[in-house]
mmCIF file with all atom_site columns, C-alpha atoms and ligand atoms in Angstrom:
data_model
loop_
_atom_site.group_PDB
_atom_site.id
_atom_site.type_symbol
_atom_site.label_atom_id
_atom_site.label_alt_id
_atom_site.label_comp_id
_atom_site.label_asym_id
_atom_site.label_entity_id
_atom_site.label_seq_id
_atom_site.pdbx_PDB_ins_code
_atom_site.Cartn_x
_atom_site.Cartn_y
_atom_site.Cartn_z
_atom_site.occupancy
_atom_site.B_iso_or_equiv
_atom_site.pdbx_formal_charge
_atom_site.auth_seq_id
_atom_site.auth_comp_id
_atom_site.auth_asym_id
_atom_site.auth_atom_id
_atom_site.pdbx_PDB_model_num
ATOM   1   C  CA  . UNK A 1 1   ? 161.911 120.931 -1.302  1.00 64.00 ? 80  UNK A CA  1
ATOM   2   C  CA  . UNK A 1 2   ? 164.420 121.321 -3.917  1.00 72.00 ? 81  UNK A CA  1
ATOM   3   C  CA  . UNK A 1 3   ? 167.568 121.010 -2.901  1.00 86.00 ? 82  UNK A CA  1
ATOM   4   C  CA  . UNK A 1 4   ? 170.168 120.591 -5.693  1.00 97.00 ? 83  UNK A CA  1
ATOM   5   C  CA  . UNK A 1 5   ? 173.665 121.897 -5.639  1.00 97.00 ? 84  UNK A CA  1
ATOM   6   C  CA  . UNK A 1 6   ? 176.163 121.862 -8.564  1.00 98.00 ? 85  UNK A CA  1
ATOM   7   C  CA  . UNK A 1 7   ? 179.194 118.552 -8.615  1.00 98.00 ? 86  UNK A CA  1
ATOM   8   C  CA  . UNK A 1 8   ? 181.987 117.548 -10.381 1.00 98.00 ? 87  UNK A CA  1
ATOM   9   C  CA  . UNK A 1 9   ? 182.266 114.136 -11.839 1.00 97.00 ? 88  UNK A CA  1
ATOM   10  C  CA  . UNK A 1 10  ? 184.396 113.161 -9.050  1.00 97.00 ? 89  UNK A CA  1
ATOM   11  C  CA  . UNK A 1 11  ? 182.213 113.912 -6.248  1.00 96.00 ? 90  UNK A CA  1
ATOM   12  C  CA  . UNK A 1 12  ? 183.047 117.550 -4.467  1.00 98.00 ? 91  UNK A CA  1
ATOM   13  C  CA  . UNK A 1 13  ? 180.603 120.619 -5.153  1.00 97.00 ? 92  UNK A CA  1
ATOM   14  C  CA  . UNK A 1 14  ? 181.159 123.310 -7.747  1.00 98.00 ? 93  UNK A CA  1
ATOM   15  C  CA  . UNK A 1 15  ? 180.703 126.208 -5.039  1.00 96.00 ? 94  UNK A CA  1
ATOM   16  C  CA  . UNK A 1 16  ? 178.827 128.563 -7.320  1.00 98.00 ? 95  UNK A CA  1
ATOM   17  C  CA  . UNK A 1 17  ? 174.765 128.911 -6.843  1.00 97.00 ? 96  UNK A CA  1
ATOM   18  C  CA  . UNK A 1 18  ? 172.377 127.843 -9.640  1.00 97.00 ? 97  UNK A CA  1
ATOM   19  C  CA  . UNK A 1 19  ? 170.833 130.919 -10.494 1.00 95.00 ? 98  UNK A CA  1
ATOM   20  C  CA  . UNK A 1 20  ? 168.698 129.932 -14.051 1.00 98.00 ? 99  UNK A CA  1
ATOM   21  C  CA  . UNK A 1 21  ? 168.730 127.115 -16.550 1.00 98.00 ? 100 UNK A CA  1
ATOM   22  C  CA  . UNK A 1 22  ? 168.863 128.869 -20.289 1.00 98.00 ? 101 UNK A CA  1
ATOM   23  C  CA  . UNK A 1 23  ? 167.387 126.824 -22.866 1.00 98.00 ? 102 UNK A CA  1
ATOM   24  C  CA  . UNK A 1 24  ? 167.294 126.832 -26.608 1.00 97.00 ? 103 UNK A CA  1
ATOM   25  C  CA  . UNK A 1 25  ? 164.047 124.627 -28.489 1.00 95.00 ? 104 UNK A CA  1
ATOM   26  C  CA  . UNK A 1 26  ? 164.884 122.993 -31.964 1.00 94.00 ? 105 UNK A CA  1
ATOM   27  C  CA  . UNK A 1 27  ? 168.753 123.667 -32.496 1.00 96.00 ? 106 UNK A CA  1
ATOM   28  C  CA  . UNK A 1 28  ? 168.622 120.455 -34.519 1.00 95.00 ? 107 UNK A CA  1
ATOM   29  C  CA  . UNK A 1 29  ? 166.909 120.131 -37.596 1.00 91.00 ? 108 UNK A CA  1
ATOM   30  C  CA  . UNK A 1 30  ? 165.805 116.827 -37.090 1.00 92.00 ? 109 UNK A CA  1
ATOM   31  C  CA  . UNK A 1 31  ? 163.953 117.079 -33.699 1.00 90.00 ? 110 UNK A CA  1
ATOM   32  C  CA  . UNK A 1 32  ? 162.438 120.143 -35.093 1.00 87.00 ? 111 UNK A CA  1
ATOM   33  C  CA  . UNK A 1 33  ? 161.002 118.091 -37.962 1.00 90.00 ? 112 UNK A CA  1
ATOM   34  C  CA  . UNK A 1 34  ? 160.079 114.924 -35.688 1.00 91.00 ? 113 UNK A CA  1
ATOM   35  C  CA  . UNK A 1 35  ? 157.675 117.481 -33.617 1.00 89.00 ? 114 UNK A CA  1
ATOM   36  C  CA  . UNK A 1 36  ? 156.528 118.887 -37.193 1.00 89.00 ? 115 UNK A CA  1
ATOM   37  C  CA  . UNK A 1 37  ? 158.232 122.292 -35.558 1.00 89.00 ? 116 UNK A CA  1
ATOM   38  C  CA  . UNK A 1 38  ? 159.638 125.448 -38.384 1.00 88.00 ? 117 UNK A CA  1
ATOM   39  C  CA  . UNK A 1 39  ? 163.561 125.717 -37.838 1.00 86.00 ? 118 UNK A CA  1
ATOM   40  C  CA  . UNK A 1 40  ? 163.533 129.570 -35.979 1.00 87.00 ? 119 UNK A CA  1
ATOM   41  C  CA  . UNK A 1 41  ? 165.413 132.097 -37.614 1.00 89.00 ? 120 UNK A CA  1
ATOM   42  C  CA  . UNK A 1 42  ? 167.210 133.117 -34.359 1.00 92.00 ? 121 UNK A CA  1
ATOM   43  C  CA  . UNK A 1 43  ? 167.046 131.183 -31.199 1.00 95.00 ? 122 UNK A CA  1
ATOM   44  C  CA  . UNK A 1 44  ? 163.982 129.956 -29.165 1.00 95.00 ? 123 UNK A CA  1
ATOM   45  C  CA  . UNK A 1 45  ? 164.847 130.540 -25.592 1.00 97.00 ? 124 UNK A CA  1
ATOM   46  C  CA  . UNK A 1 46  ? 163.348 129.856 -22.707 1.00 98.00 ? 125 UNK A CA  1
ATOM   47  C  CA  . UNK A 1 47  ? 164.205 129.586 -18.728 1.00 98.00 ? 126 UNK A CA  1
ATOM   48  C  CA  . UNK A 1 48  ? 163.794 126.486 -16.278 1.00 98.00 ? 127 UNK A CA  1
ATOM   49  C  CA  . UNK A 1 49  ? 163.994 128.021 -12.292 1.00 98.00 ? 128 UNK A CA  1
ATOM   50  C  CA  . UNK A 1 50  ? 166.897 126.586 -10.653 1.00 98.00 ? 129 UNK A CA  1
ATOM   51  C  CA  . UNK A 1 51  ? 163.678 124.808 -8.712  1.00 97.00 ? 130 UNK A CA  1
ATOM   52  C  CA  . UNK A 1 52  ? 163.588 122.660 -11.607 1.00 98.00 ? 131 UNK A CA  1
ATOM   53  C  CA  . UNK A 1 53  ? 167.296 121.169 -10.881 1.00 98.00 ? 132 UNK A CA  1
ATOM   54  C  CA  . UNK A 1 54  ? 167.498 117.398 -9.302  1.00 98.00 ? 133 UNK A CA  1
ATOM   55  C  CA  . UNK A 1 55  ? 170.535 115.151 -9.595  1.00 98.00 ? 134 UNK A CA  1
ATOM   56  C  CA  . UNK A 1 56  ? 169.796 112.782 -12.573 1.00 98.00 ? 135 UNK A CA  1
ATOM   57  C  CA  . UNK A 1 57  ? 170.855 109.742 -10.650 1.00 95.00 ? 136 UNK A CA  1
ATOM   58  C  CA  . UNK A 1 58  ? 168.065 110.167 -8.129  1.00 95.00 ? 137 UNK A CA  1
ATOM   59  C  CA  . UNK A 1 59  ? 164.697 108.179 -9.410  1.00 97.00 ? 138 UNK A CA  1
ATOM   60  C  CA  . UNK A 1 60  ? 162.735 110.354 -11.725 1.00 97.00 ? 139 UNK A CA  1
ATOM   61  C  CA  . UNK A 1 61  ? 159.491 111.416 -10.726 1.00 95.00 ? 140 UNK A CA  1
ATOM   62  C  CA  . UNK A 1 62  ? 156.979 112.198 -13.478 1.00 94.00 ? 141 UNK A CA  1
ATOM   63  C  CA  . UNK A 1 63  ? 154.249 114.777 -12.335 1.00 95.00 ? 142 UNK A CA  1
ATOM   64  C  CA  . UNK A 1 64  ? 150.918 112.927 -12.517 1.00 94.00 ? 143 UNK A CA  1
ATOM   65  C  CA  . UNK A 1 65  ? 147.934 113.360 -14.271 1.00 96.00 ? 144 UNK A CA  1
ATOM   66  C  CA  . UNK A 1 66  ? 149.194 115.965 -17.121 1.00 97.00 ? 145 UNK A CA  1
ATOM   67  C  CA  . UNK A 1 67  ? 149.966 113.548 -19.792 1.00 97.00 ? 146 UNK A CA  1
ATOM   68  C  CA  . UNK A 1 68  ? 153.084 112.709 -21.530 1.00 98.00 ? 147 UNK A CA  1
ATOM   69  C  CA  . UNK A 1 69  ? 156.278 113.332 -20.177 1.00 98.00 ? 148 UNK A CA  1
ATOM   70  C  CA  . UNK A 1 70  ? 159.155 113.819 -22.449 1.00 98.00 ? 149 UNK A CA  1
ATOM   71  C  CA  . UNK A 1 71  ? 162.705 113.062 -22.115 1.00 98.00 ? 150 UNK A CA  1
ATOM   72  C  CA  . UNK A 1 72  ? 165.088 115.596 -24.273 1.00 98.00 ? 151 UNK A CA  1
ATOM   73  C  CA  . UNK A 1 73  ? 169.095 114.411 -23.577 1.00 98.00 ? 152 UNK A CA  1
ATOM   74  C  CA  . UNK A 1 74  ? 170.805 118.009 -24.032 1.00 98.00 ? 153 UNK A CA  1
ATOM   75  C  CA  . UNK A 1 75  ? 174.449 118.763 -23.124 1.00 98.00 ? 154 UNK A CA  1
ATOM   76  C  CA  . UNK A 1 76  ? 174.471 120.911 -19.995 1.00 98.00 ? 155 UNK A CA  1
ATOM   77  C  CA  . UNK A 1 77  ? 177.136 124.155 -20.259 1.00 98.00 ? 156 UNK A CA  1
ATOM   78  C  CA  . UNK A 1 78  ? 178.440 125.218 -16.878 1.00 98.00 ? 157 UNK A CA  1
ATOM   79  C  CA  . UNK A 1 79  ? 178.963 129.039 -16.882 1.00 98.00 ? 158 UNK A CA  1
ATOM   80  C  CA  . UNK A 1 80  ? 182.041 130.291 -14.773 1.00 98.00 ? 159 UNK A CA  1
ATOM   81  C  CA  . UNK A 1 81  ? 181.459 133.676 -15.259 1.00 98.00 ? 160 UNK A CA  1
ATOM   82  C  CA  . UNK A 1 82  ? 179.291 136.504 -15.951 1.00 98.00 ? 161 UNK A CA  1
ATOM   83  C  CA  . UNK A 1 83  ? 178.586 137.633 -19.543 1.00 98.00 ? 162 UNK A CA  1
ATOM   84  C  CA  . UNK A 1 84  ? 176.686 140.743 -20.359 1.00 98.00 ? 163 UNK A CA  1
ATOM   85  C  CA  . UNK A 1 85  ? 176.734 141.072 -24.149 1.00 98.00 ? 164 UNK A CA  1
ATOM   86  C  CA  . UNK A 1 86  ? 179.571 138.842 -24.370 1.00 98.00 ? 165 UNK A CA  1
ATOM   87  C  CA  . UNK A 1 87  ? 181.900 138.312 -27.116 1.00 98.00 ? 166 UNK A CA  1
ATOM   88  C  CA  . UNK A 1 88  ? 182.800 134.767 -28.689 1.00 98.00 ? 167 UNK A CA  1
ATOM   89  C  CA  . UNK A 1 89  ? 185.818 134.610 -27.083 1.00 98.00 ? 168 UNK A CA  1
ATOM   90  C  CA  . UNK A 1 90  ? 184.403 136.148 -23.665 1.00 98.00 ? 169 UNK A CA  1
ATOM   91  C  CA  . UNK A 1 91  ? 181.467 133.173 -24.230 1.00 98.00 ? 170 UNK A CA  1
ATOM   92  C  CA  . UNK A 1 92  ? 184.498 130.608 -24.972 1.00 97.00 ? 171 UNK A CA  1
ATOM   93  C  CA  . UNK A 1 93  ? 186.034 131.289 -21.597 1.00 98.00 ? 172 UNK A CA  1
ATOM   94  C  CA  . UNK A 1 94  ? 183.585 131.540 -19.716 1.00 98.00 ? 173 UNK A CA  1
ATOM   95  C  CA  . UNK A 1 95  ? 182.801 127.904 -19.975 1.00 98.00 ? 174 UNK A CA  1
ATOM   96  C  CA  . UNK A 1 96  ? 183.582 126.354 -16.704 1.00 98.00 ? 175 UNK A CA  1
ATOM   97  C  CA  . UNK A 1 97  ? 182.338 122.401 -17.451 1.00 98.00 ? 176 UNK A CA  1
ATOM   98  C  CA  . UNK A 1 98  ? 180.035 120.316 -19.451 1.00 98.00 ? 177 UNK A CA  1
ATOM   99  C  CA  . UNK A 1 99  ? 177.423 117.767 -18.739 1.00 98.00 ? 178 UNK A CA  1
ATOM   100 C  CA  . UNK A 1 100 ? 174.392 116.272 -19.691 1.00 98.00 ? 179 UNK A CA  1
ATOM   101 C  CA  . UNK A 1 101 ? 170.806 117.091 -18.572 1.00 98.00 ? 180 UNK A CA  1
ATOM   102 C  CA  . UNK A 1 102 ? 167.415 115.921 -19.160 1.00 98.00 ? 181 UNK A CA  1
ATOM   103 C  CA  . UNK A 1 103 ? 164.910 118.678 -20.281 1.00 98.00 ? 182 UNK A CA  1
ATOM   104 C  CA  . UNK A 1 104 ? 161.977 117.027 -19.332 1.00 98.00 ? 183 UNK A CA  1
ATOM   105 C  CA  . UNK A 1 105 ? 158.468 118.452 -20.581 1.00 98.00 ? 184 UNK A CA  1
ATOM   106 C  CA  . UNK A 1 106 ? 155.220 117.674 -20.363 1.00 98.00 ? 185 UNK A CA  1
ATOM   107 C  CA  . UNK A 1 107 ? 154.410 117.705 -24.015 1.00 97.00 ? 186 UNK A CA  1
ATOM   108 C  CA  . UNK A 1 108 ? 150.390 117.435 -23.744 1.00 98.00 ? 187 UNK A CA  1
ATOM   109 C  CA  . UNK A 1 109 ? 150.421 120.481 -21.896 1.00 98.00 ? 188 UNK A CA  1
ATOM   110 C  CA  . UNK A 1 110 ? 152.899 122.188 -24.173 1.00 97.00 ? 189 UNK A CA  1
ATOM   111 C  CA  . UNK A 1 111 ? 151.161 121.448 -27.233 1.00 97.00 ? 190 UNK A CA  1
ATOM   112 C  CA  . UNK A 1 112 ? 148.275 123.191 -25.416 1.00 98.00 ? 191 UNK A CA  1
ATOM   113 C  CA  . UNK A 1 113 ? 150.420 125.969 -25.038 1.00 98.00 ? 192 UNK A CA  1
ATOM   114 C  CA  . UNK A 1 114 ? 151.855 125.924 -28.069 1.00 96.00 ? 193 UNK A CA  1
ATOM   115 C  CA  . UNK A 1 115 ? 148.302 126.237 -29.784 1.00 97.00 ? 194 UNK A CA  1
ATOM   116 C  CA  . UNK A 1 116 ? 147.302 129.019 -27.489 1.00 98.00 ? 195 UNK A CA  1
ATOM   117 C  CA  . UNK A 1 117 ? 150.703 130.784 -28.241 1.00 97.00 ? 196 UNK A CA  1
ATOM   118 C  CA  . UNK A 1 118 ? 151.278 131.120 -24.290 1.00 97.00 ? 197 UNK A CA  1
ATOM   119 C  CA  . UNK A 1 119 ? 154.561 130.699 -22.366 1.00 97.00 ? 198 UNK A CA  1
ATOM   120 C  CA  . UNK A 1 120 ? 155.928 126.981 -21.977 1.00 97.00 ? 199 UNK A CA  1
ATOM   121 C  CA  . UNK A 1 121 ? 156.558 127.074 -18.091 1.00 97.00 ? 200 UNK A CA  1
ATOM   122 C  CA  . UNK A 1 122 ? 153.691 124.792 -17.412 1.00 98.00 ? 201 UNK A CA  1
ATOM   123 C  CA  . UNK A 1 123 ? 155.237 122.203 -19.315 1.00 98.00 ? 202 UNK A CA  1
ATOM   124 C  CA  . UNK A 1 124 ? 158.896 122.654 -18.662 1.00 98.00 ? 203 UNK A CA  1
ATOM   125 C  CA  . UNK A 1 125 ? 159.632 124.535 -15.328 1.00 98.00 ? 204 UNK A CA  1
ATOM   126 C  CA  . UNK A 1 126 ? 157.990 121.423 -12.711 1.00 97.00 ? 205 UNK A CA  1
ATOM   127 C  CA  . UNK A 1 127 ? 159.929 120.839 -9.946  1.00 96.00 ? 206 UNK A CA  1
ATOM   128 C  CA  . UNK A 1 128 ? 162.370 117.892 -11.166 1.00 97.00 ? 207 UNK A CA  1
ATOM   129 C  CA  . UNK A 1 129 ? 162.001 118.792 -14.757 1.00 98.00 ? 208 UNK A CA  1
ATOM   130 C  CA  . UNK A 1 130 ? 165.832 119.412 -14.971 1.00 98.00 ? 209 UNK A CA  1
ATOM   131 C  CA  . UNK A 1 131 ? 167.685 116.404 -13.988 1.00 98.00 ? 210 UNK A CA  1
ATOM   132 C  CA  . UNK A 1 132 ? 171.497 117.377 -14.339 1.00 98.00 ? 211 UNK A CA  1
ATOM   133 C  CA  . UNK A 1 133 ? 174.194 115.375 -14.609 1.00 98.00 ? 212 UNK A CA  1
ATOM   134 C  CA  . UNK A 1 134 ? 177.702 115.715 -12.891 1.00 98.00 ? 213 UNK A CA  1
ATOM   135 C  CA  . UNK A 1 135 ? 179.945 117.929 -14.751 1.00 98.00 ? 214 UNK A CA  1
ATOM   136 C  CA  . UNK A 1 136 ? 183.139 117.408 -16.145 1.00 98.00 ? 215 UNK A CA  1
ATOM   137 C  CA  . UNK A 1 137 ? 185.799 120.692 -16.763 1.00 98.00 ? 216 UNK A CA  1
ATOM   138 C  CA  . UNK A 1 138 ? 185.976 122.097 -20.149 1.00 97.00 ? 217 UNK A CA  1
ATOM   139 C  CA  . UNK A 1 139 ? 189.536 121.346 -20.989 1.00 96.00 ? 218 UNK A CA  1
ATOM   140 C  CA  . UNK A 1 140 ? 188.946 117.588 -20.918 1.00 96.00 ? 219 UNK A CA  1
ATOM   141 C  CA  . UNK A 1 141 ? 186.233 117.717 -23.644 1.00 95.00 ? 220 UNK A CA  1
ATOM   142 C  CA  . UNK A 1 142 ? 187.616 117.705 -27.487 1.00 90.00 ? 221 UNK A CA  1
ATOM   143 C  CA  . UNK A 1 143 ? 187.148 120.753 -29.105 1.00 85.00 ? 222 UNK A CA  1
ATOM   144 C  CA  . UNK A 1 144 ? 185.675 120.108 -32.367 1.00 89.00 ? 223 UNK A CA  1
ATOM   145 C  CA  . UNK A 1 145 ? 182.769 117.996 -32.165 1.00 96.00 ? 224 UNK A CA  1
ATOM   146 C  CA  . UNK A 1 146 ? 181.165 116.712 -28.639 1.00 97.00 ? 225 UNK A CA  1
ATOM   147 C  CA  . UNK A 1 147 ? 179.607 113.153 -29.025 1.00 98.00 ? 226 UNK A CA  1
ATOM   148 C  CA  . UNK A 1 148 ? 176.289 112.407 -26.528 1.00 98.00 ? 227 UNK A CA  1
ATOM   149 C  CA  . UNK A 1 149 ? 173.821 109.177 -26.285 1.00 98.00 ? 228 UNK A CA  1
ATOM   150 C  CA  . UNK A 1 150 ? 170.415 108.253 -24.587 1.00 98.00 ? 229 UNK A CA  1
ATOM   151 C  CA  . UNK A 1 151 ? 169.877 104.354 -23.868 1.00 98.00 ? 230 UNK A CA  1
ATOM   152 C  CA  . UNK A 1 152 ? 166.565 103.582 -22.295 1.00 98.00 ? 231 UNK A CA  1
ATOM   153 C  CA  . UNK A 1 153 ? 166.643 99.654  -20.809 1.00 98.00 ? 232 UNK A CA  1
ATOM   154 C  CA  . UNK A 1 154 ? 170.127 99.274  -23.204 1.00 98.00 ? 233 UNK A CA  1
ATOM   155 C  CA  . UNK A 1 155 ? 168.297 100.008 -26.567 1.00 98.00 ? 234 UNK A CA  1
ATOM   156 C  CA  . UNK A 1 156 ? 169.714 103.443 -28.296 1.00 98.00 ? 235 UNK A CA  1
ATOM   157 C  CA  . UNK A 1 157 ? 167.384 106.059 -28.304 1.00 98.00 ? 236 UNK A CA  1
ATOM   158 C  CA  . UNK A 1 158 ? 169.387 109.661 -29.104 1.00 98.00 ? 237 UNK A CA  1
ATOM   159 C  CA  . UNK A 1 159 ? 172.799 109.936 -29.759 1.00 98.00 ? 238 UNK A CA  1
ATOM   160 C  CA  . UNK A 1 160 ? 173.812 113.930 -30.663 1.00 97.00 ? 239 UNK A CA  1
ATOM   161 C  CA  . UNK A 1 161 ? 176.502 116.012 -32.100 1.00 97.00 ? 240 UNK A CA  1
ATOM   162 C  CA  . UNK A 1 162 ? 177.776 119.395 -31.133 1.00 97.00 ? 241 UNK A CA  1
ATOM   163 C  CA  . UNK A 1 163 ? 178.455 119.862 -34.855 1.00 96.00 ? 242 UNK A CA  1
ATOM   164 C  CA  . UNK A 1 164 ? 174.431 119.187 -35.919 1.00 96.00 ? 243 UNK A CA  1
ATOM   165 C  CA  . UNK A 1 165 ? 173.454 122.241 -33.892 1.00 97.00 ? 244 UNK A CA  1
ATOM   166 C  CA  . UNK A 1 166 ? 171.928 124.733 -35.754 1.00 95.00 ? 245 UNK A CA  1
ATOM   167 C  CA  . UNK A 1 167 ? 173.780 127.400 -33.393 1.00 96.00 ? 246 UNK A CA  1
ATOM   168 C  CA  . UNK A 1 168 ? 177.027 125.810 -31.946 1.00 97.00 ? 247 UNK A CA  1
ATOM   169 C  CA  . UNK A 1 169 ? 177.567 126.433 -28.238 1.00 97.00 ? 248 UNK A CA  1
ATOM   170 C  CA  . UNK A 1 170 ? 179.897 129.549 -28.419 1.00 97.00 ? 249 UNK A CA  1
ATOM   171 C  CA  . UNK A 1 171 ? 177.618 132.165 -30.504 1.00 97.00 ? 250 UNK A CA  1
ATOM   172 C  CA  . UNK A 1 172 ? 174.763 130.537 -28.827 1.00 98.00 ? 251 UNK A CA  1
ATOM   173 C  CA  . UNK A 1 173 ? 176.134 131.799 -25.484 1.00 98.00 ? 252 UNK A CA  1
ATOM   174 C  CA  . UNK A 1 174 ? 177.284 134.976 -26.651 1.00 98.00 ? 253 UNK A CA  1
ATOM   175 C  CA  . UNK A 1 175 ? 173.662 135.666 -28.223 1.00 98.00 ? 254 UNK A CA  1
ATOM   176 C  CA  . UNK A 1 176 ? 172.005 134.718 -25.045 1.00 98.00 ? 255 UNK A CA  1
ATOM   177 C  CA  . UNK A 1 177 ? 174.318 136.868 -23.287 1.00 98.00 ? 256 UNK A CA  1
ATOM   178 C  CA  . UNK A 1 178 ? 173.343 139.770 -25.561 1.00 98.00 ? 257 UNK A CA  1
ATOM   179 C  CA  . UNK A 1 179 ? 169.404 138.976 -24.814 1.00 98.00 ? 258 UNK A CA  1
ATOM   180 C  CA  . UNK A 1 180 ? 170.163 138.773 -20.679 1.00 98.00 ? 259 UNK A CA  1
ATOM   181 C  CA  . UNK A 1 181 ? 173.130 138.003 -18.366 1.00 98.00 ? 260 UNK A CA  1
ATOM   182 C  CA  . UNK A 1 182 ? 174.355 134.983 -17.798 1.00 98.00 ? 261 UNK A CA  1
ATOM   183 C  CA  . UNK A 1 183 ? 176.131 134.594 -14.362 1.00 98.00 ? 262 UNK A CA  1
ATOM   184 C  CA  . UNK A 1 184 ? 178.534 132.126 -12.566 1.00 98.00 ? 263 UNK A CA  1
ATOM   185 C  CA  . UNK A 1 185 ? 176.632 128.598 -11.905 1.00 98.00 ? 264 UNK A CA  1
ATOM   186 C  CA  . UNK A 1 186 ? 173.753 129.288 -14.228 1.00 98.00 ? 265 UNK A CA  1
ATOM   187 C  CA  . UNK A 1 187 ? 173.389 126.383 -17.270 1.00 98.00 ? 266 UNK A CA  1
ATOM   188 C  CA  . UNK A 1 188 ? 172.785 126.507 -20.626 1.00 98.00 ? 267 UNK A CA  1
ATOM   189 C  CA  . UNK A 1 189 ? 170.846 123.845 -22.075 1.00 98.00 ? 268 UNK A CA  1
ATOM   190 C  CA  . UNK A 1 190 ? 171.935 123.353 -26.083 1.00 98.00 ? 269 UNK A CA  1
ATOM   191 C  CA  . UNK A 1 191 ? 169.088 121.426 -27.180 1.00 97.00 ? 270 UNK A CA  1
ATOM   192 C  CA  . UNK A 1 192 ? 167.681 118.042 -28.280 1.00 97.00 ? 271 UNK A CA  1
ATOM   193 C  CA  . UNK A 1 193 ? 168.576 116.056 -30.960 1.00 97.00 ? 272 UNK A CA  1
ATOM   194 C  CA  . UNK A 1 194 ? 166.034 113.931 -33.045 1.00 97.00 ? 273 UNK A CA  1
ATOM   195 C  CA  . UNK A 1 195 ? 164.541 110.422 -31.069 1.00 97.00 ? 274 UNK A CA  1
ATOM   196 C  CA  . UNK A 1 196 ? 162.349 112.357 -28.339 1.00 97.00 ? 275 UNK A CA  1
ATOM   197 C  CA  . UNK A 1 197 ? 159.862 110.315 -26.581 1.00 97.00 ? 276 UNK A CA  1
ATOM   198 C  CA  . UNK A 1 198 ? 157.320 109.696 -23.788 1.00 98.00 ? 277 UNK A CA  1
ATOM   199 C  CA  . UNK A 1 199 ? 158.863 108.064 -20.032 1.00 98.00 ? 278 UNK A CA  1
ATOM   200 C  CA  . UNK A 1 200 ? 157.148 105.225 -18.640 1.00 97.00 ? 279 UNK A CA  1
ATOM   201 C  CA  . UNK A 1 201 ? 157.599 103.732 -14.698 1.00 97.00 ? 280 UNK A CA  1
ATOM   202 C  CA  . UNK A 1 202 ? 160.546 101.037 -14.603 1.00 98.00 ? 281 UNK A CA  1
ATOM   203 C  CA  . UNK A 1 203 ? 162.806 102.529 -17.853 1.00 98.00 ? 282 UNK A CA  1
ATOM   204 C  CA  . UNK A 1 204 ? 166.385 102.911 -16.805 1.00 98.00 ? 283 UNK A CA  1
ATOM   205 C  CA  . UNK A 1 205 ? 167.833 105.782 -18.610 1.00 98.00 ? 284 UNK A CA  1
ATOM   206 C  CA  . UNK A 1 206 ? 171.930 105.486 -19.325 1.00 98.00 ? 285 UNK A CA  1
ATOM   207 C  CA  . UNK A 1 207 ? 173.319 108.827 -20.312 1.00 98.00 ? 286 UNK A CA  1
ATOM   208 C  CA  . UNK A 1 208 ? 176.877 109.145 -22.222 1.00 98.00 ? 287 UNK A CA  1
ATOM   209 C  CA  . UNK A 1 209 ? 179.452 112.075 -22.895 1.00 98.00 ? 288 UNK A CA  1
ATOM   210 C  CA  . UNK A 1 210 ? 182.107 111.065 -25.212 1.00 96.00 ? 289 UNK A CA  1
ATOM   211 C  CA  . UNK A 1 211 ? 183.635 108.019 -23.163 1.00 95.00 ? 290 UNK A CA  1
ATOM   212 C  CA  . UNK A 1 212 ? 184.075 111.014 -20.170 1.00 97.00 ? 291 UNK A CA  1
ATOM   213 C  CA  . UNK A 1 213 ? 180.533 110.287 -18.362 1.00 98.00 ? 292 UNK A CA  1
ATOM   214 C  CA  . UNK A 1 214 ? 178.390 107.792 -17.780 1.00 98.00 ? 293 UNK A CA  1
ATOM   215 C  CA  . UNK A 1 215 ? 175.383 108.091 -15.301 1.00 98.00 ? 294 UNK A CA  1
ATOM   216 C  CA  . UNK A 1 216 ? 172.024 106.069 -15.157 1.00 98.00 ? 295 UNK A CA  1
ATOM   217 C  CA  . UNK A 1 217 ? 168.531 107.018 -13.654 1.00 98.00 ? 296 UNK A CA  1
ATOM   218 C  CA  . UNK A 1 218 ? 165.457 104.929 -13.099 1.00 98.00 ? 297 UNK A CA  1
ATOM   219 C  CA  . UNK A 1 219 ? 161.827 106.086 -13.960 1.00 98.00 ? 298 UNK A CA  1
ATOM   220 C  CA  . UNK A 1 220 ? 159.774 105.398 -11.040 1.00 95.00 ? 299 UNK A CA  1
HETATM 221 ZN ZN1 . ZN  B 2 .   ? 164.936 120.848 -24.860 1.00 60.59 ? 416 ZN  B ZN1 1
#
């Protein structure tokens, strides 16, 4: 049974429920051309149940018999209040922490989908498809450009920057906000930059924001 709640880096619970996960596909041009994917000409969103949510630094599960499972290292936006057709400046201040978060998918069964043109939950909404990370408040992140790293077993795999997105995290927010609402404890997910790949049993993943966070998960 699921059973995730929201933390701060050093330990004590963010009392707000997790209500949805909000995710955007290919806001960087480079993993959009490394899954031969067209850049979209307004955000690709999509919703992970708060189901989905485990802590990332329990041992990752990977649903069996479904194919390949993914890792995508996004930065993970804590929203601290509700936005309904929110301004930029609303979306700005509403944004309660970062952290980093694993949108894992079952890419088999989403090209499937893909092909078919039907809805990606099979491949992204499994329960512990969301590992999130802790989550550290806003005003200790820098604000111009946010720095973020995947190491699998110590070798580099992604390393992103807020300033490659193709829609940076404020007007992202305030577009989703203008599409649904966005309430207190729900996440947005701000996509995956370029170096996606398949999990295997015994990787240890090492996750990195700025020099801020640092958490590890095993693959088992
Ligand atoms: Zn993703």
């Amino acid at each position: 049974m699921p059973d995730y709640q929201h933390h701060w880096k050093d330990g004590t619970p963010v009392h707000l429920p997790l209500g949805k996960i909000v995710c955007i596909g290919r806001n960087y041009a480079e993993h959009a051309k490394e899954l031969n994917n067209p850049v979209p000409d307004e955000p690709l969103l999509f919703i992970k149940p708060a189901t989905s949510a485990v802590h990332v630094t329990r041992p990752l599960h990977l649903p069996p018999g479904q194919g390949d499972v993914h890792y995508e290292t996004e930065l993970a936006v804590l929203i601290g209040r509700p936005l309904t057709h929110a301004s930029a400046s609303e979306a700005e201040t509403a944004i309660l922490g970062y952290g980093l978060a694993l949108d894992l998918t079952l890419r088999d069964v989403q090209s499937r989908l893909k092909e078919k043109g039907q809805p990606w939950e099979r491949a992204k909404a499994f329960d512990g498809a969301c590992p999130l990370s802790p989550f550290v408040s806003a005003d200790k992140l820098p604000r111009g450009n946010i720095h973020f790293t995947l190491h699998i077993d110590g070798q580099p795999r992604q390393a992103g920057d807020t300033r490659d997105m193709l829609n940076p995290i404020v007007p992202l927010i305030a577009h989703i906000s203008s599409q649904f609402s966005l309430m207190p404890g729900d996440v947005v997910l701000t996509g995956t930059p370029k170096g996606v790949g398949p999990l295997a049993p015994g990787q240890t993943l090492s996750l990195e924001l700025e020099d801020l966070l640092f958490v590890e998960t095993k693959v088992v």
